[in-house]
Amino acid sequence: MTTKIIDSPTEADYFVHSRKLIERIVIEADLELVTPAHFGNGREGEAVDMLLLVDPRDGRTPLLTGATLAGALRSYLKDCLPEREKKPSLVQLLFGGERRTEDGDQSCLIIDDAFGVPGTFQIEVREGVKIDPVTRTAAGKFLFNRELWSAGTQFKLRFELLIDEGNQHTGLLPALATALQGLTNGEITLGARKTRGLGQVQINEWRMRDYALTEPGQLLDWLRFGNMPLDVTDENVQHGSDLVAVVGNPFPSSRQTFTIDAFFEIDTSLLIRSGGRDVNEPEMVYLGKERRDQRPILSGTSVAGALRARAGRIVRTLSGESEIRRDAKGNFLDPQIIKAIFGTMETKTERCASRLRIEEHLIKGAETDLIQNRVSIDRFTGGALDGALFNQQPVFGKPGSLVHLKMSLSNPKPHEIGLLMLLLKDLWTGDLALGGESSVGRGRLRGQKADVTTYTDRWSIVQDDQKLDVSGDKANLESCVSALLETLRGQSES
């Protein structure tokens, strides 16, 4: 038996198989949560159904993984780039090949895990429930709760773009600027339920340094300081709140959205219940009572549930359906137009995310210090039921109180715009109530003003006493409602 001696690789061999990097661009950002966010670890706790992902070294610091950021940025960039920029695909050049691409290249963008800044975070608990469209009550076995990182939690983001001899002229930096623009303008949300108001973010500052590896001085700087945070006192570091000034110009976006930005007054009272309360507080308190500032919140999940249920009623009424369809297990089935807008989890083949994004906002100027005592009445005796005395702390409307509701639909179709306008009408007139206990008069709103925009048109709606002023081309809005009627009639006939 003879032993074969393998020659050790030479310097030339390493050079042939290297990536031949000529430039490294380091970008850092200070990210802050505008609304609470859930970055889950996939586990269930004893008291909470959905736990948060934390730094395993100390078991308490928030962890925002690079994979979460990469997925959000990749999806946003794919929607933004015009068709002329997709061949060759800058998305794949920047983020690497997709899972189904066997010969995909490695990503040239390194995204570090981000950790929460000490002193900026605390944990909130929120409850969620699925509403039965027939009874409009909580569906059985669908009550759950989850942990959230509070609004104001901050993270230090770090990106590193690798430029080699083969991709130096492919527009990677403008593509990265396009993706990062989604964080700046708030179009990218992070974590679970991100289309329901959670995970809204803002960037407080950008920092960037470009290391030209072909220059010995900058190569030495990279070897010495490349893994350290950027120092704003360094003259080579660009910094500021303006992404364009620091990183550069992004590509023109091809995203198309339909947006409703509306303000309402609370007609009576509003009760969106908080998931956690102190033992000395009323049995039911408004959402936001557990915050440090105790300001009430209109949650996107509550609004989405009410809109989805009402949209189903509108579609069934206009299409002539008398009953709600159910599958073999008794689960209700949404019409196709509802699935396309609000998303669905009915079957594996039909699963799709919601295209309707509803933001979460604070309720301003409302009365929150009043506690209402209530009692349940026995139907036979007309007296109070034993043990059925309870108290509540809802949000009461008063002059000047404002409820801000903003929702946007990506890549809208005319009939979908028509359905959303009918939903806005029901909210505006108080016919569609939000929150709990609508049967006793809670949750009814009065519309004050709204801005409705598409990628080509804009309308302004203002309530002036008993008169409704609408500026813009009303015929276009009417045509969208007509398109909804035609679409539903066509589906019912087929």
Short mmCIF file of C-alpha atoms in Angstrom, two decimals:
data_model
loop_
_atom_site.label_atom_id
_atom_site.label_comp_id
_atom_site.label_asym_id
_atom_site.label_seq_id
_atom_site.Cartn_x
_atom_site.Cartn_y
_atom_site.Cartn_z
CA MET A 1 0.00 0.00 0.00
CA THR A 2 1.41 3.33 -1.04
CA THR A 3 0.60 6.70 0.44
CA LYS A 4 -0.24 9.47 -1.99
CA ILE A 5 1.16 12.81 -1.03
CA ILE A 6 -1.17 15.73 -1.84
CA ASP A 7 0.52 19.02 -2.53
CA SER A 8 -0.56 21.82 -0.20
CA PRO A 9 -2.49 24.63 -1.92
CA THR A 10 -0.43 27.50 -3.12
CA GLU A 11 -1.18 31.22 -2.84
CA ALA A 12 -2.28 31.16 -6.47
CA ASP A 13 -4.86 28.43 -5.72
CA TYR A 14 -6.40 30.55 -2.95
CA PHE A 15 -6.59 33.54 -5.30
CA VAL A 16 -8.34 31.58 -8.06
CA HIS A 17 -11.12 30.39 -5.72
CA SER A 18 -11.53 33.60 -3.71
CA ARG A 19 -14.37 36.06 -4.21
CA LYS A 20 -11.89 38.78 -5.21
CA LEU A 21 -13.46 41.42 -2.99
CA ILE A 22 -12.58 44.99 -3.89
CA GLU A 23 -14.93 46.88 -1.56
CA ARG A 24 -16.82 46.48 1.72
CA ILE A 25 -19.62 48.91 2.58
CA VAL A 26 -20.71 48.92 6.23
CA ILE A 27 -24.12 50.45 7.04
CA GLU A 28 -25.51 50.83 10.55
CA ALA A 29 -28.86 52.13 11.76
CA ASP A 30 -30.69 52.88 14.99
CA LEU A 31 -34.11 51.24 14.74
CA GLU A 32 -36.97 51.94 17.15
CA LEU A 33 -40.33 50.19 17.46
CA VAL A 34 -43.23 52.57 16.91
CA THR A 35 -45.73 49.89 17.93
CA PRO A 36 -45.18 46.68 19.92
CA ALA A 37 -43.71 43.73 18.04
CA HIS A 38 -43.62 39.96 18.45
CA PHE A 39 -40.42 38.15 17.47
CA GLY A 40 -41.35 34.66 18.58
CA ASN A 41 -39.21 31.71 19.57
CA GLY A 42 -41.84 29.17 18.48
CA ARG A 43 -42.46 27.92 22.01
CA GLU A 44 -45.42 27.97 24.37
CA GLY A 45 -45.12 29.02 28.00
CA GLU A 46 -47.13 28.11 31.06
CA ALA A 47 -49.01 31.43 31.21
CA VAL A 48 -48.45 32.76 27.67
CA ASP A 49 -49.15 30.93 24.42
CA MET A 50 -46.49 32.70 22.34
CA LEU A 51 -43.13 33.58 23.89
CA LEU A 52 -40.53 36.07 22.68
CA LEU A 53 -37.11 35.32 21.24
CA VAL A 54 -34.36 36.56 23.57
CA ASP A 55 -30.59 36.56 23.70
CA PRO A 56 -29.66 33.09 25.03
CA ARG A 57 -26.67 34.55 26.88
CA ASP A 58 -28.79 36.42 29.43
CA GLY A 59 -32.34 35.20 28.72
CA ARG A 60 -33.92 38.68 28.69
CA THR A 61 -32.47 40.94 25.95
CA PRO A 62 -34.65 41.21 22.79
CA LEU A 63 -33.23 39.46 19.74
CA LEU A 64 -34.06 40.52 16.17
CA THR A 65 -32.44 37.96 13.91
CA GLY A 66 -30.72 38.78 10.64
CA ALA A 67 -32.96 36.23 8.93
CA THR A 68 -36.05 38.23 9.94
CA LEU A 69 -34.56 41.44 8.54
CA ALA A 70 -33.35 39.73 5.36
CA GLY A 71 -36.78 38.26 4.62
CA ALA A 72 -38.56 41.58 5.09
CA LEU A 73 -36.02 43.52 3.00
CA ARG A 74 -36.01 40.92 0.24
CA SER A 75 -39.79 40.88 -0.06
CA TYR A 76 -39.97 44.69 -0.11
CA LEU A 77 -37.25 45.01 -2.75
CA LYS A 78 -38.97 42.43 -4.95
CA ASP A 79 -42.15 44.54 -4.91
CA CYS A 80 -40.35 47.83 -5.46
CA LEU A 81 -38.01 47.16 -8.36
CA PRO A 82 -39.43 48.02 -11.77
CA GLU A 83 -39.47 45.30 -14.38
CA ARG A 84 -36.44 46.70 -16.17
CA GLU A 85 -34.36 46.12 -13.04
CA LYS A 86 -35.37 42.48 -12.61
CA LYS A 87 -33.28 41.08 -15.48
CA PRO A 88 -30.75 40.18 -14.21
CA SER A 89 -32.45 39.97 -10.83
CA LEU A 90 -30.90 42.43 -8.41
CA VAL A 91 -32.88 40.71 -5.67
CA GLN A 92 -30.99 37.46 -6.18
CA LEU A 93 -27.68 39.25 -6.69
CA LEU A 94 -28.12 41.08 -3.39
CA PHE A 95 -29.76 38.40 -1.23
CA GLY A 96 -28.60 35.23 -3.01
CA GLY A 97 -30.57 32.47 -4.69
CA GLU A 98 -33.94 31.34 -3.44
CA ARG A 99 -34.54 27.95 -1.85
CA ARG A 100 -35.99 26.46 -5.01
CA THR A 101 -32.95 27.67 -7.02
CA GLU A 102 -30.37 24.88 -6.90
CA ASP A 103 -27.56 26.87 -8.54
CA GLY A 104 -28.21 30.17 -6.74
CA ASP A 105 -25.27 32.32 -5.69
CA GLN A 106 -24.32 33.24 -2.15
CA SER A 107 -25.73 36.49 -0.77
CA CYS A 108 -23.37 39.44 -0.97
CA LEU A 109 -25.18 41.16 1.93
CA ILE A 110 -24.31 40.24 5.50
CA ILE A 111 -27.01 41.13 8.06
CA ASP A 112 -26.09 40.78 11.71
CA ASP A 113 -28.45 39.76 14.48
CA ALA A 114 -29.63 42.86 16.34
CA PHE A 115 -30.00 43.03 20.12
CA GLY A 116 -32.23 45.33 22.12
CA VAL A 117 -30.64 48.40 23.66
CA PRO A 118 -30.71 48.11 27.49
CA GLY A 119 -33.24 50.35 29.19
CA THR A 120 -35.52 50.72 26.15
CA PHE A 121 -37.62 47.55 26.34
CA GLN A 122 -40.28 45.90 28.44
CA ILE A 123 -42.71 43.04 27.80
CA GLU A 124 -46.43 43.46 27.16
CA VAL A 125 -49.04 40.71 26.92
CA ARG A 126 -51.96 40.91 24.51
CA GLU A 127 -54.87 38.59 23.98
CA GLY A 128 -56.26 37.55 20.64
CA VAL A 129 -59.50 35.86 19.67
CA LYS A 130 -61.20 34.56 16.55
CA ILE A 131 -64.73 35.85 15.96
CA ASP A 132 -67.50 33.62 14.63
CA PRO A 133 -69.16 35.50 11.71
CA VAL A 134 -72.62 34.22 12.60
CA THR A 135 -72.79 34.85 16.34
CA ARG A 136 -70.18 37.62 16.35
CA THR A 137 -68.81 36.12 19.57
CA ALA A 138 -65.51 34.43 20.35
CA ALA A 139 -65.07 31.13 18.52
CA GLY A 140 -64.39 28.13 20.74
CA LYS A 141 -60.74 27.19 21.40
CA PHE A 142 -59.50 30.29 19.59
CA LEU A 143 -58.55 32.48 22.57
CA PHE A 144 -54.79 33.00 22.86
CA ASN A 145 -52.23 35.50 24.11
CA ARG A 146 -48.73 36.52 23.09
CA GLU A 147 -45.80 38.47 24.49
CA LEU A 148 -44.74 41.69 22.75
CA TRP A 149 -41.77 43.99 22.99
CA SER A 150 -43.13 47.40 23.92
CA ALA A 151 -43.12 50.44 21.67
CA GLY A 152 -39.88 52.36 22.08
CA THR A 153 -37.67 49.27 22.08
CA GLN A 154 -34.47 50.07 20.16
CA PHE A 155 -32.11 47.89 18.12
CA LYS A 156 -28.70 48.50 16.57
CA LEU A 157 -28.75 47.26 12.96
CA ARG A 158 -25.64 46.42 10.96
CA PHE A 159 -25.37 45.56 7.26
CA GLU A 160 -22.26 44.79 5.26
CA LEU A 161 -22.31 44.83 1.47
CA LEU A 162 -19.53 42.87 -0.28
CA ILE A 163 -18.48 44.13 -3.71
CA ASP A 164 -16.29 41.91 -5.90
CA GLU A 165 -14.91 42.27 -9.38
CA GLY A 166 -17.97 40.59 -10.89
CA ASN A 167 -20.72 42.69 -9.38
CA GLN A 168 -19.20 46.14 -9.01
CA HIS A 169 -21.30 47.61 -11.84
CA THR A 170 -24.63 45.88 -11.17
CA GLY A 171 -26.25 48.57 -8.99
CA LEU A 172 -26.12 46.68 -5.70
CA LEU A 173 -25.84 49.80 -3.53
CA PRO A 174 -28.92 51.51 -5.08
CA ALA A 175 -30.79 48.21 -4.71
CA LEU A 176 -29.83 48.03 -1.04
CA ALA A 177 -30.86 51.67 -0.60
CA THR A 178 -34.25 50.80 -2.13
CA ALA A 179 -34.73 47.98 0.38
CA LEU A 180 -33.61 50.11 3.33
CA GLN A 181 -35.97 52.87 2.24
CA GLY A 182 -38.82 50.63 3.38
CA LEU A 183 -37.54 50.92 6.95
CA THR A 184 -37.24 54.70 6.65
CA ASN A 185 -40.72 55.37 5.26
CA GLY A 186 -42.44 52.81 7.49
CA GLU A 187 -43.56 50.51 4.67
CA ILE A 188 -41.63 47.58 6.18
CA THR A 189 -43.04 46.12 9.38
CA LEU A 190 -41.38 43.32 11.33
CA GLY A 191 -42.46 40.25 13.27
CA ALA A 192 -45.81 38.52 13.64
CA ARG A 193 -49.13 40.22 12.76
CA LYS A 194 -47.23 42.90 10.92
CA THR A 195 -50.21 43.67 8.68
CA ARG A 196 -52.35 44.23 11.77
CA GLY A 197 -50.48 47.16 13.29
CA LEU A 198 -47.69 45.34 15.12
CA GLY A 199 -44.00 45.80 14.30
CA GLN A 200 -44.11 49.33 12.89
CA VAL A 201 -40.61 50.82 12.99
CA GLN A 202 -38.69 54.02 12.41
CA ILE A 203 -35.00 54.74 11.79
CA ASN A 204 -33.46 57.46 13.96
CA GLU A 205 -30.02 57.58 12.29
CA TRP A 206 -28.04 56.03 9.45
CA ARG A 207 -24.24 55.56 9.41
CA MET A 208 -22.09 54.31 6.53
CA ARG A 209 -18.43 53.77 5.74
CA ASP A 210 -16.96 52.52 2.47
CA TYR A 211 -13.76 50.46 2.69
CA ALA A 212 -11.88 50.32 -0.64
CA LEU A 213 -9.91 47.09 -0.20
CA THR A 214 -7.65 47.84 -3.17
CA GLU A 215 -6.09 50.72 -1.23
CA PRO A 216 -3.58 49.55 1.43
CA GLY A 217 -4.59 52.20 3.97
CA GLN A 218 -8.29 51.37 3.85
CA LEU A 219 -7.55 47.64 3.84
CA LEU A 220 -5.61 48.10 7.07
CA ASP A 221 -8.50 50.13 8.51
CA TRP A 222 -10.83 47.27 7.72
CA LEU A 223 -8.53 44.70 9.35
CA ARG A 224 -8.26 46.84 12.48
CA PHE A 225 -11.74 48.30 12.87
CA GLY A 226 -13.99 46.39 10.45
CA ASN A 227 -15.85 44.49 13.19
CA MET A 228 -16.27 47.51 15.46
CA PRO A 229 -19.26 49.91 15.52
CA LEU A 230 -18.86 52.93 13.26
CA ASP A 231 -17.61 56.08 14.97
CA VAL A 232 -19.46 59.23 13.90
CA THR A 233 -16.40 61.29 14.79
CA ASP A 234 -14.47 59.54 12.01
CA GLU A 235 -14.36 61.77 8.93
CA ASN A 236 -14.79 58.69 6.73
CA VAL A 237 -18.16 57.87 8.30
CA GLN A 238 -21.25 59.48 6.82
CA HIS A 239 -24.20 59.78 9.20
CA GLY A 240 -27.60 61.43 9.52
CA SER A 241 -31.34 60.72 9.47
CA ASP A 242 -31.65 61.06 5.67
CA LEU A 243 -31.09 57.72 3.93
CA VAL A 244 -30.44 59.33 0.54
CA ALA A 245 -27.78 61.69 1.95
CA VAL A 246 -25.96 58.87 3.77
CA VAL A 247 -26.38 55.77 1.60
CA GLY A 248 -27.44 57.10 -1.81
CA ASN A 249 -30.40 57.29 -4.17
CA PRO A 250 -32.71 54.27 -4.39
CA PHE A 251 -34.34 53.00 -7.56
CA PRO A 252 -37.81 54.40 -8.40
CA SER A 253 -40.42 52.24 -6.73
CA SER A 254 -43.08 50.38 -8.70
CA ARG A 255 -45.23 49.56 -5.64
CA GLN A 256 -48.89 50.42 -6.09
CA THR A 257 -51.08 50.95 -3.04
CA PHE A 258 -54.55 52.17 -2.17
CA THR A 259 -54.61 54.07 1.13
CA ILE A 260 -57.37 55.29 3.44
CA ASP A 261 -56.20 57.71 6.12
CA ALA A 262 -59.23 58.65 8.23
CA PHE A 263 -60.06 60.38 11.52
CA PHE A 264 -63.15 59.72 13.63
CA GLU A 265 -64.73 60.87 16.87
CA ILE A 266 -66.02 58.37 19.43
CA ASP A 267 -69.81 58.64 19.46
CA THR A 268 -70.28 56.88 22.82
CA SER A 269 -67.55 54.69 24.30
CA LEU A 270 -64.99 52.20 23.04
CA LEU A 271 -63.67 49.09 24.80
CA ILE A 272 -60.84 47.11 23.27
CA ARG A 273 -59.80 44.98 26.20
CA SER A 274 -56.28 44.78 27.56
CA GLY A 275 -54.75 41.33 28.03
CA GLY A 276 -53.25 42.10 31.43
CA ARG A 277 -54.44 44.14 34.39
CA ASP A 278 -53.63 44.76 38.04
CA VAL A 279 -55.75 42.97 40.66
CA ASN A 280 -56.89 46.34 42.03
CA GLU A 281 -58.19 47.53 38.66
CA PRO A 282 -61.63 46.91 37.09
CA GLU A 283 -62.35 43.53 35.55
CA MET A 284 -62.17 45.01 32.03
CA VAL A 285 -59.79 47.85 31.14
CA TYR A 286 -59.01 49.48 27.83
CA LEU A 287 -56.03 48.43 25.73
CA GLY A 288 -53.11 50.69 26.60
CA LYS A 289 -53.84 50.88 30.33
CA GLU A 290 -50.77 48.71 30.93
CA ARG A 291 -48.49 51.19 29.13
CA ARG A 292 -46.29 53.59 31.05
CA ASP A 293 -48.26 56.58 29.78
CA GLN A 294 -51.61 54.68 30.00
CA ARG A 295 -52.77 56.10 26.65
CA PRO A 296 -55.52 54.10 24.88
CA ILE A 297 -54.80 52.22 21.66
CA LEU A 298 -56.87 51.31 18.63
CA SER A 299 -55.34 47.98 17.68
CA GLY A 300 -55.09 46.83 14.09
CA THR A 301 -56.19 43.30 14.98
CA SER A 302 -59.50 44.55 16.41
CA VAL A 303 -60.18 46.74 13.37
CA ALA A 304 -59.27 43.96 10.94
CA GLY A 305 -61.65 41.50 12.61
CA ALA A 306 -64.56 43.93 12.39
CA LEU A 307 -63.78 44.87 8.79
CA ARG A 308 -63.45 41.26 7.69
CA ALA A 309 -66.77 40.26 9.24
CA ARG A 310 -68.58 43.24 7.71
CA ALA A 311 -66.92 42.69 4.32
CA GLY A 312 -68.26 39.14 4.32
CA ARG A 313 -71.79 40.42 4.97
CA ILE A 314 -71.49 42.99 2.19
CA VAL A 315 -70.24 40.42 -0.31
CA ARG A 316 -72.93 37.88 0.58
CA THR A 317 -75.65 40.55 0.35
CA LEU A 318 -74.55 41.90 -3.02
CA SER A 319 -73.99 38.44 -4.49
CA GLY A 320 -77.36 37.13 -3.29
CA GLU A 321 -76.01 34.44 -0.93
CA SER A 322 -78.33 33.77 2.00
CA GLU A 323 -76.13 31.53 4.14
CA ILE A 324 -72.49 31.35 5.20
CA ARG A 325 -70.70 28.45 3.56
CA ARG A 326 -68.92 25.95 5.82
CA ASP A 327 -66.57 23.03 5.21
CA ALA A 328 -67.00 19.44 6.38
CA LYS A 329 -65.60 20.30 9.83
CA GLY A 330 -68.01 23.19 10.31
CA ASN A 331 -65.46 25.95 9.73
CA PHE A 332 -66.86 28.91 7.81
CA LEU A 333 -65.50 29.65 4.33
CA ASP A 334 -64.85 33.20 3.18
CA PRO A 335 -65.71 34.37 -0.34
CA GLN A 336 -62.74 34.57 -2.71
CA ILE A 337 -62.59 38.37 -2.68
CA ILE A 338 -62.28 38.33 1.14
CA LYS A 339 -59.43 35.82 0.98
CA ALA A 340 -57.61 37.93 -1.61
CA ILE A 341 -57.74 41.04 0.58
CA PHE A 342 -57.53 39.73 4.16
CA GLY A 343 -55.58 36.52 3.54
CA THR A 344 -56.58 32.97 4.41
CA MET A 345 -55.36 29.84 6.18
CA GLU A 346 -58.20 27.54 5.07
CA THR A 347 -56.14 25.05 3.05
CA LYS A 348 -52.44 24.59 2.35
CA THR A 349 -52.91 25.31 -1.34
CA GLU A 350 -54.87 28.52 -0.71
CA ARG A 351 -52.79 29.97 2.11
CA CYS A 352 -51.83 33.57 1.48
CA ALA A 353 -50.89 36.59 3.56
CA SER A 354 -53.13 39.60 3.95
CA ARG A 355 -52.61 42.36 1.40
CA LEU A 356 -54.47 44.82 3.62
CA ARG A 357 -52.26 46.51 6.17
CA ILE A 358 -53.96 48.25 9.11
CA GLU A 359 -51.86 50.48 11.34
CA GLU A 360 -52.10 50.82 15.09
CA HIS A 361 -52.55 54.30 16.55
CA LEU A 362 -53.10 56.00 19.89
CA ILE A 363 -56.54 57.44 20.64
CA LYS A 364 -56.14 61.14 21.39
CA GLY A 365 -58.19 63.40 23.66
CA ALA A 366 -60.58 60.74 25.02
CA GLU A 367 -61.72 60.31 28.62
CA THR A 368 -60.05 57.31 30.27
CA ASP A 369 -60.51 57.87 34.03
CA LEU A 370 -64.18 56.91 34.30
CA ILE A 371 -65.16 53.49 35.65
CA GLN A 372 -68.57 52.07 34.81
CA ASN A 373 -70.26 49.58 37.16
CA ARG A 374 -72.58 47.05 35.54
CA VAL A 375 -74.70 44.11 36.57
CA SER A 376 -76.24 41.16 34.79
CA ILE A 377 -80.03 40.89 35.13
CA ASP A 378 -81.92 37.63 35.67
CA ARG A 379 -84.44 37.32 32.83
CA PHE A 380 -87.06 35.60 34.99
CA THR A 381 -86.94 37.62 38.23
CA GLY A 382 -85.79 40.92 36.78
CA GLY A 383 -83.26 41.19 39.62
CA ALA A 384 -79.49 41.13 39.69
CA LEU A 385 -77.79 37.76 39.28
CA ASP A 386 -75.66 36.68 42.21
CA GLY A 387 -71.97 37.25 41.49
CA ALA A 388 -72.70 39.08 38.24
CA LEU A 389 -71.66 42.55 39.39
CA PHE A 390 -68.64 43.79 37.44
CA ASN A 391 -67.00 47.05 36.45
CA GLN A 392 -65.28 48.33 33.33
CA GLN A 393 -62.93 51.12 32.32
CA PRO A 394 -63.61 51.90 28.64
CA VAL A 395 -62.58 54.93 26.59
CA PHE A 396 -65.31 57.58 26.51
CA GLY A 397 -65.59 60.06 23.68
CA LYS A 398 -65.64 63.81 24.28
CA PRO A 399 -65.33 66.88 22.04
CA GLY A 400 -61.94 66.90 20.39
CA SER A 401 -61.21 63.21 20.80
CA LEU A 402 -59.79 61.63 17.65
CA VAL A 403 -59.47 58.03 16.51
CA HIS A 404 -56.91 57.64 13.72
CA LEU A 405 -57.42 54.75 11.31
CA LYS A 406 -55.03 54.14 8.43
CA MET A 407 -55.09 51.14 6.12
CA SER A 408 -53.44 50.39 2.80
CA LEU A 409 -53.97 47.69 0.18
CA SER A 410 -51.09 46.61 -2.04
CA ASN A 411 -51.63 46.12 -5.79
CA PRO A 412 -55.34 46.98 -5.58
CA LYS A 413 -58.00 46.05 -8.12
CA PRO A 414 -60.99 48.31 -8.80
CA HIS A 415 -63.55 45.98 -7.18
CA GLU A 416 -61.36 45.67 -4.07
CA ILE A 417 -61.21 49.47 -3.78
CA GLY A 418 -65.01 49.52 -4.05
CA LEU A 419 -65.35 47.07 -1.14
CA LEU A 420 -63.01 49.10 1.08
CA MET A 421 -64.95 52.28 0.33
CA LEU A 422 -68.17 50.58 1.45
CA LEU A 423 -66.43 49.57 4.67
CA LEU A 424 -65.31 53.18 5.18
CA LYS A 425 -68.94 54.30 4.71
CA ASP A 426 -70.15 51.91 7.41
CA LEU A 427 -67.47 53.12 9.83
CA TRP A 428 -68.20 56.77 8.95
CA THR A 429 -71.91 56.51 9.68
CA GLY A 430 -71.50 54.47 12.88
CA ASP A 431 -73.17 51.39 11.41
CA LEU A 432 -70.01 49.30 11.96
CA ALA A 433 -68.87 49.25 15.60
CA LEU A 434 -65.32 48.48 16.77
CA GLY A 435 -64.21 46.66 19.89
CA GLY A 436 -66.35 44.70 22.32
CA GLU A 437 -69.89 45.11 23.61
CA SER A 438 -71.29 46.70 20.46
CA SER A 439 -74.72 45.37 21.48
CA VAL A 440 -74.84 47.91 24.33
CA GLY A 441 -73.79 50.82 22.13
CA ARG A 442 -70.03 50.78 22.42
CA GLY A 443 -67.59 51.23 19.55
CA ARG A 444 -69.59 53.54 17.29
CA LEU A 445 -67.64 56.27 15.50
CA ARG A 446 -68.46 59.51 13.64
CA GLY A 447 -66.38 60.28 10.57
CA GLN A 448 -64.62 63.66 10.49
CA LYS A 449 -62.16 63.63 7.60
CA ALA A 450 -60.39 61.16 5.36
CA ASP A 451 -57.77 61.19 2.62
CA VAL A 452 -58.15 58.44 0.03
CA THR A 453 -55.26 57.93 -2.40
CA THR A 454 -54.17 55.58 -5.13
CA TYR A 455 -51.05 55.68 -7.27
CA THR A 456 -52.91 57.96 -9.73
CA ASP A 457 -55.80 59.68 -7.88
CA ARG A 458 -56.53 61.43 -4.60
CA TRP A 459 -59.79 62.24 -2.81
CA SER A 460 -60.51 64.24 0.34
CA ILE A 461 -63.65 63.61 2.42
CA VAL A 462 -64.69 66.09 5.11
CA GLN A 463 -67.76 66.02 7.36
CA ASP A 464 -69.11 69.58 7.74
CA ASP A 465 -72.05 69.38 10.17
CA GLN A 466 -74.67 67.46 8.20
CA LYS A 467 -72.93 67.97 4.87
CA LEU A 468 -70.32 65.67 3.36
CA ASP A 469 -67.75 67.36 1.11
CA VAL A 470 -65.84 65.17 -1.32
CA SER A 471 -63.06 66.64 -3.44
CA GLY A 472 -61.67 64.68 -6.36
CA ASP A 473 -63.12 62.72 -9.23
CA LYS A 474 -66.19 61.08 -7.69
CA ALA A 475 -66.88 59.15 -10.88
CA ASN A 476 -63.74 57.05 -10.34
CA LEU A 477 -64.89 56.00 -6.89
CA GLU A 478 -68.36 55.18 -8.21
CA SER A 479 -66.80 53.08 -10.95
CA CYS A 480 -64.94 51.02 -8.30
CA VAL A 481 -68.21 50.25 -6.49
CA SER A 482 -69.80 49.35 -9.85
CA ALA A 483 -66.83 47.05 -10.54
CA LEU A 484 -67.52 45.31 -7.21
CA LEU A 485 -71.16 44.70 -8.19
CA GLU A 486 -70.16 43.35 -11.61
CA THR A 487 -67.50 41.07 -10.13
CA LEU A 488 -69.84 39.59 -7.53
CA ARG A 489 -72.65 39.09 -10.06
CA GLY A 490 -70.24 37.38 -12.40
CA GLN A 491 -69.06 35.01 -9.65
CA SER A 492 -72.61 34.18 -8.56
CA GLU A 493 -73.70 33.41 -12.14
CA SER A 494 -70.68 31.16 -12.69
#
